[in-house]
mmCIF file of C-alpha atoms in Angstrom:
data_model
loop_
_atom_site.group_PDB
_atom_site.id
_atom_site.type_symbol
_atom_site.label_atom_id
_atom_site.label_comp_id
_atom_site.label_asym_id
_atom_site.label_seq_id
_atom_site.Cartn_x
_atom_site.Cartn_y
_atom_site.Cartn_z
ATOM 1 C CA MET X 1 0.000 0.000 0.000
ATOM 2 C CA PHE X 2 2.681 2.504 1.041
ATOM 3 C CA LYS X 3 5.214 3.626 -1.562
ATOM 4 C CA GLU X 4 8.279 3.742 0.684
ATOM 5 C CA ARG X 5 9.343 1.841 3.767
ATOM 6 C CA ILE X 6 7.927 3.450 6.886
ATOM 7 C CA THR X 7 10.264 3.838 9.845
ATOM 8 C CA ASP X 8 8.427 6.491 11.870
ATOM 9 C CA ILE X 9 4.725 6.884 12.673
ATOM 10 C CA PHE X 10 3.308 10.231 13.792
ATOM 11 C CA PHE X 11 -0.058 10.228 15.543
ATOM 12 C CA ASP X 12 -2.446 13.061 16.225
ATOM 13 C CA LEU X 13 -3.601 12.909 19.859
ATOM 14 C CA ASP X 14 -7.108 14.349 20.350
ATOM 15 C CA HIS X 15 -9.843 12.512 18.434
ATOM 16 C CA THR X 16 -7.279 9.912 17.284
ATOM 17 C CA LEU X 17 -5.830 8.181 20.357
ATOM 18 C CA TRP X 18 -7.258 10.195 23.254
ATOM 19 C CA ASP X 19 -11.071 10.129 23.239
ATOM 20 C CA PHE X 20 -11.588 13.868 23.345
ATOM 21 C CA GLU X 21 -15.392 13.956 23.149
ATOM 22 C CA ARG X 22 -15.868 11.410 25.926
ATOM 23 C CA ASN X 23 -13.330 13.042 28.232
ATOM 24 C CA SER X 24 -14.664 16.501 27.432
ATOM 25 C CA ALA X 25 -18.215 15.427 28.273
ATOM 26 C CA LEU X 26 -17.086 14.062 31.633
ATOM 27 C CA THR X 27 -15.234 17.297 32.345
ATOM 28 C CA PHE X 28 -18.308 19.389 31.613
ATOM 29 C CA LYS X 29 -20.460 17.091 33.730
ATOM 30 C CA LYS X 30 -18.118 17.748 36.643
ATOM 31 C CA ILE X 31 -17.659 21.519 36.342
ATOM 32 C CA LEU X 32 -21.250 22.403 35.396
ATOM 33 C CA SER X 33 -22.539 20.404 38.360
ATOM 34 C CA GLU X 34 -20.010 21.808 40.830
ATOM 35 C CA ASN X 35 -20.743 25.375 39.713
ATOM 36 C CA LYS X 36 -24.514 24.743 39.763
ATOM 37 C CA VAL X 37 -24.999 25.890 36.167
ATOM 38 C CA ASP X 38 -28.628 25.231 35.274
ATOM 39 C CA VAL X 39 -28.315 23.583 31.861
ATOM 40 C CA ASP X 40 -29.105 20.108 30.570
ATOM 41 C CA LEU X 41 -25.777 18.399 29.895
ATOM 42 C CA GLU X 42 -26.961 16.476 26.830
ATOM 43 C CA ALA X 43 -28.481 19.591 25.266
ATOM 44 C CA PHE X 44 -25.362 21.586 26.118
ATOM 45 C CA LEU X 45 -23.020 19.059 24.487
ATOM 46 C CA LYS X 46 -25.157 18.758 21.367
ATOM 47 C CA VAL X 47 -24.667 22.481 20.776
ATOM 48 C CA TYR X 48 -21.096 22.716 22.090
ATOM 49 C CA VAL X 49 -19.429 20.002 20.003
ATOM 50 C CA PRO X 50 -19.923 21.593 16.547
ATOM 51 C CA ILE X 51 -19.253 25.085 17.938
ATOM 52 C CA ASN X 52 -15.990 23.856 19.453
ATOM 53 C CA LEU X 53 -14.909 22.222 16.184
ATOM 54 C CA ASN X 54 -15.609 25.458 14.319
ATOM 55 C CA TYR X 55 -13.668 27.571 16.793
ATOM 56 C CA TRP X 56 -10.730 25.154 16.616
ATOM 57 C CA LYS X 57 -10.748 25.663 12.839
ATOM 58 C CA LEU X 58 -10.602 29.427 13.370
ATOM 59 C CA TYR X 59 -7.776 28.921 15.866
ATOM 60 C CA ARG X 60 -5.846 26.711 13.412
ATOM 61 C CA GLU X 61 -6.186 29.462 10.831
ATOM 62 C CA ASP X 62 -4.872 32.087 13.303
ATOM 63 C CA ARG X 63 -8.142 34.002 13.095
ATOM 64 C CA ILE X 64 -8.684 33.910 16.868
ATOM 65 C CA SER X 65 -6.415 33.673 19.910
ATOM 66 C CA LYS X 66 -6.271 30.894 22.479
ATOM 67 C CA ALA X 67 -8.125 33.130 24.961
ATOM 68 C CA GLU X 68 -10.861 33.857 22.418
ATOM 69 C CA LEU X 69 -11.218 30.146 21.641
ATOM 70 C CA ARG X 70 -11.678 29.269 25.289
ATOM 71 C CA TYR X 71 -14.169 32.044 25.971
ATOM 72 C CA GLN X 72 -16.200 32.213 22.769
ATOM 73 C CA ARG X 73 -16.944 28.491 22.446
ATOM 74 C CA LEU X 74 -18.639 28.631 25.857
ATOM 75 C CA ARG X 75 -20.303 32.008 25.328
ATOM 76 C CA LYS X 76 -21.829 30.885 22.020
ATOM 77 C CA THR X 77 -22.991 27.573 23.495
ATOM 78 C CA PHE X 78 -24.681 29.098 26.539
ATOM 79 C CA ASP X 79 -26.321 31.763 24.385
ATOM 80 C CA ALA X 80 -27.637 29.090 22.010
ATOM 81 C CA THR X 81 -29.054 26.986 24.864
ATOM 82 C CA GLY X 82 -30.677 29.991 26.527
ATOM 83 C CA ALA X 83 -28.732 29.579 29.753
ATOM 84 C CA HIS X 84 -27.979 32.763 31.672
ATOM 85 C CA VAL X 85 -24.271 32.655 32.486
ATOM 86 C CA THR X 86 -22.168 35.712 33.265
ATOM 87 C CA ASP X 87 -18.776 36.470 31.736
ATOM 88 C CA ASP X 88 -17.146 35.858 35.114
ATOM 89 C CA GLN X 89 -18.749 32.420 35.274
ATOM 90 C CA ILE X 90 -17.619 31.634 31.726
ATOM 91 C CA ASN X 91 -14.042 32.637 32.499
ATOM 92 C CA LEU X 92 -14.126 30.439 35.612
ATOM 93 C CA LEU X 93 -15.588 27.495 33.672
ATOM 94 C CA ALA X 94 -13.043 27.952 30.880
ATOM 95 C CA HIS X 95 -10.226 27.802 33.432
ATOM 96 C CA GLN X 96 -11.675 24.775 35.238
ATOM 97 C CA TYR X 97 -12.284 22.968 31.957
ATOM 98 C CA ILE X 98 -8.588 23.160 31.053
ATOM 99 C CA GLU X 99 -7.619 22.320 34.638
ATOM 100 C CA HIS X 100 -9.712 19.130 34.810
ATOM 101 C CA LEU X 101 -9.814 17.910 31.193
ATOM 102 C CA SER X 102 -6.569 15.949 31.390
ATOM 103 C CA SER X 103 -7.701 14.166 34.566
ATOM 104 C CA PHE X 104 -10.017 12.010 32.435
ATOM 105 C CA THR X 105 -8.106 9.328 30.595
ATOM 106 C CA HIS X 106 -10.359 7.430 28.187
ATOM 107 C CA LEU X 107 -8.672 6.306 24.976
ATOM 108 C CA PHE X 108 -10.204 5.076 21.750
ATOM 109 C CA PRO X 109 -10.670 1.282 21.567
ATOM 110 C CA ASP X 110 -7.504 -0.624 20.587
ATOM 111 C CA THR X 111 -5.177 2.300 21.352
ATOM 112 C CA VAL X 112 -2.892 0.474 23.777
ATOM 113 C CA GLU X 113 -3.069 -2.748 21.774
ATOM 114 C CA ILE X 114 -2.006 -1.024 18.556
ATOM 115 C CA LEU X 115 0.762 0.963 20.256
ATOM 116 C CA ASP X 116 2.091 -2.276 21.766
ATOM 117 C CA TYR X 117 1.978 -3.804 18.285
ATOM 118 C CA LEU X 118 3.745 -0.901 16.558
ATOM 119 C CA GLU X 119 6.372 0.068 19.121
ATOM 120 C CA PRO X 120 8.812 -2.813 18.437
ATOM 121 C CA LYS X 121 8.708 -2.120 14.682
ATOM 122 C CA TYR X 122 8.571 1.673 14.356
ATOM 123 C CA LYS X 123 9.583 4.862 16.107
ATOM 124 C CA LEU X 124 6.394 6.542 17.354
ATOM 125 C CA HIS X 125 5.719 10.276 17.789
ATOM 126 C CA ILE X 126 2.883 12.763 18.386
ATOM 127 C CA ILE X 127 2.026 15.910 16.401
ATOM 128 C CA THR X 128 -0.747 17.886 18.086
ATOM 129 C CA ASN X 129 -2.417 21.285 17.908
ATOM 130 C CA GLY X 130 -3.400 20.918 21.540
ATOM 131 C CA PHE X 131 -2.127 23.253 24.228
ATOM 132 C CA HIS X 132 1.267 22.458 25.697
ATOM 133 C CA GLU X 133 0.136 22.640 29.317
ATOM 134 C CA ILE X 134 -2.338 19.771 29.009
ATOM 135 C CA GLN X 135 -1.108 17.475 26.223
ATOM 136 C CA GLU X 136 1.686 16.029 28.342
ATOM 137 C CA LYS X 137 -0.787 15.515 31.186
ATOM 138 C CA LYS X 138 -3.160 13.668 28.845
ATOM 139 C CA LEU X 139 -0.412 11.336 27.640
ATOM 140 C CA LYS X 140 0.895 10.622 31.133
ATOM 141 C CA GLY X 141 -2.583 10.310 32.673
ATOM 142 C CA ALA X 142 -3.623 7.782 30.059
ATOM 143 C CA ASN X 143 -0.292 5.953 30.570
ATOM 144 C CA ILE X 144 0.788 6.145 26.917
ATOM 145 C CA HIS X 145 3.497 8.815 27.139
ATOM 146 C CA HIS X 146 6.281 6.227 27.157
ATOM 147 C CA TYR X 147 5.425 4.976 23.680
ATOM 148 C CA PHE X 148 6.459 8.226 21.990
ATOM 149 C CA GLN X 149 9.964 9.472 21.301
ATOM 150 C CA HIS X 150 8.906 13.012 20.403
ATOM 151 C CA VAL X 151 5.784 15.048 21.170
ATOM 152 C CA VAL X 152 5.522 18.102 18.919
ATOM 153 C CA ASN X 153 2.800 20.638 19.740
ATOM 154 C CA SER X 154 1.722 23.777 17.953
ATOM 155 C CA GLU X 155 2.709 26.119 20.754
ATOM 156 C CA ASP X 156 6.314 24.901 20.614
ATOM 157 C CA ALA X 157 6.316 24.936 16.811
ATOM 158 C CA GLY X 158 4.832 28.423 16.614
ATOM 159 C CA VAL X 159 2.388 27.246 13.937
ATOM 160 C CA LYS X 160 -0.552 24.858 13.835
ATOM 161 C CA LYS X 161 -1.411 21.930 11.598
ATOM 162 C CA PRO X 162 -1.866 22.027 8.611
ATOM 163 C CA HIS X 163 1.000 24.567 8.425
ATOM 164 C CA PRO X 164 4.086 22.818 7.002
ATOM 165 C CA GLY X 165 6.259 24.234 9.771
ATOM 166 C CA ILE X 166 4.941 21.907 12.460
ATOM 167 C CA PHE X 167 5.384 18.841 10.262
ATOM 168 C CA GLN X 168 8.904 19.924 9.308
ATOM 169 C CA LEU X 169 9.775 20.381 12.985
ATOM 170 C CA ALA X 170 8.504 16.864 13.701
ATOM 171 C CA LEU X 171 10.602 15.417 10.853
ATOM 172 C CA ASP X 172 13.668 17.301 12.066
ATOM 173 C CA LYS X 173 13.241 16.106 15.649
ATOM 174 C CA ALA X 174 12.758 12.502 14.526
ATOM 175 C CA ARG X 175 15.542 12.775 11.929
ATOM 176 C CA VAL X 176 13.456 11.048 9.302
ATOM 177 C CA ALA X 177 12.718 11.781 5.651
ATOM 178 C CA PRO X 178 9.043 12.477 4.873
ATOM 179 C CA GLU X 179 8.750 9.502 2.511
ATOM 180 C CA ASN X 180 9.615 7.225 5.443
ATOM 181 C CA ALA X 181 7.087 8.893 7.753
ATOM 182 C CA LEU X 182 3.411 8.004 8.220
ATOM 183 C CA MET X 183 0.911 10.484 9.680
ATOM 184 C CA VAL X 184 -2.207 9.032 11.328
ATOM 185 C CA GLY X 185 -4.948 11.481 12.271
ATOM 186 C CA ASP X 186 -8.655 12.274 12.254
ATOM 187 C CA SER X 187 -8.644 15.632 10.436
ATOM 188 C CA LEU X 188 -8.527 15.513 6.649
ATOM 189 C CA GLU X 189 -7.453 19.146 6.483
ATOM 190 C CA ALA X 190 -5.077 19.417 9.444
ATOM 191 C CA ASP X 191 -3.530 15.939 9.583
ATOM 192 C CA ILE X 192 -3.824 14.347 6.149
ATOM 193 C CA GLN X 193 -3.545 17.222 3.682
ATOM 194 C CA GLY X 194 -1.112 19.048 5.952
ATOM 195 C CA ALA X 195 1.228 16.068 6.163
ATOM 196 C CA GLN X 196 0.902 15.183 2.472
ATOM 197 C CA ALA X 197 2.045 18.677 1.522
ATOM 198 C CA LEU X 198 5.458 17.787 2.974
ATOM 199 C CA GLY X 199 5.573 14.310 1.440
ATOM 200 C CA PHE X 200 4.388 12.214 4.394
ATOM 201 C CA GLN X 201 2.507 9.018 3.760
ATOM 202 C CA THR X 202 -0.885 9.211 5.473
ATOM 203 C CA LEU X 203 -3.663 7.179 7.040
ATOM 204 C CA HIS X 204 -6.989 8.832 7.887
ATOM 205 C CA PHE X 205 -8.666 7.664 11.101
ATOM 206 C CA ASN X 206 -12.352 8.284 10.387
ATOM 207 C CA ALA X 207 -13.436 9.340 13.869
ATOM 208 C CA HIS X 208 -16.242 11.588 12.604
ATOM 209 C CA SER X 209 -17.991 9.264 10.111
ATOM 210 C CA GLU X 210 -16.893 11.323 7.138
ATOM 211 C CA PRO X 211 -17.641 10.262 3.547
ATOM 212 C CA PRO X 212 -14.999 8.337 1.554
ATOM 213 C CA HIS X 213 -12.300 10.281 -0.301
ATOM 214 C CA ASP X 214 -9.315 9.628 -2.532
ATOM 215 C CA PHE X 215 -6.619 11.399 -0.511
ATOM 216 C CA CYS X 216 -5.477 8.226 1.247
ATOM 217 C CA ARG X 217 -6.726 5.069 2.881
ATOM 218 C CA MET X 218 -9.306 5.497 5.647
ATOM 219 C CA ILE X 219 -9.745 3.318 8.721
ATOM 220 C CA ASN X 220 -12.708 3.274 11.085
ATOM 221 C CA THR X 221 -10.937 1.617 14.025
ATOM 222 C CA LEU X 222 -7.340 1.775 15.202
ATOM 223 C CA GLY X 223 -7.240 -2.015 15.219
ATOM 224 C CA GLU X 224 -7.336 -1.991 11.421
ATOM 225 C CA ILE X 225 -3.734 -0.749 11.449
ATOM 226 C CA LYS X 226 -2.631 -4.321 12.188
ATOM 227 C CA SER X 227 -3.793 -5.467 8.769
ATOM 228 C CA ILE X 228 -1.946 -2.610 7.068
ATOM 229 C CA LEU X 229 1.437 -2.398 8.806
#
């Protein structure tokens, strides 16, 4: 399937290995309850998830700051659900969300099994747009940090996926040529097209039930990697 021999595999973290939506939902359940915010959790999450994805896209494109991302995704969600929440409450919730998010450690099915399978054969790394202060905590909390030789995040790189700079930094740190590198991630734009622009080989983890495409092979479960590599 792959044109060149793969020596290094680069994984996205959120939505690929670390079950972001599940852990995020548990975080909101905790902080909304503790702060006595009168909103139905299921209704809140139904509105929040697409708003959050849209604001992350704006953040990737450098159209908003980290502070704006953290505030606006909550402000827009509460406004849409009709909940009366003050700016002070939103700023507190935004802080507590980041503080507690990494304390939840659910991974996608087959994550540990596939990392155990790959580690003896390949050098493994992470490329993530997530914030530096919590990505390390996520990896260590979920007990998968030790699998990865390098963890490259957008704050250290100074640019976000799909910018070529973050992928080039990852290649430089791993000391690998792009044709010998495989990027595995859930975002067609950020992970797949971003990595392909530098010559990576790619594998799209279809975490969001997206339609088929011709950019690269898609997998629906991480366990499928065993039949490919």
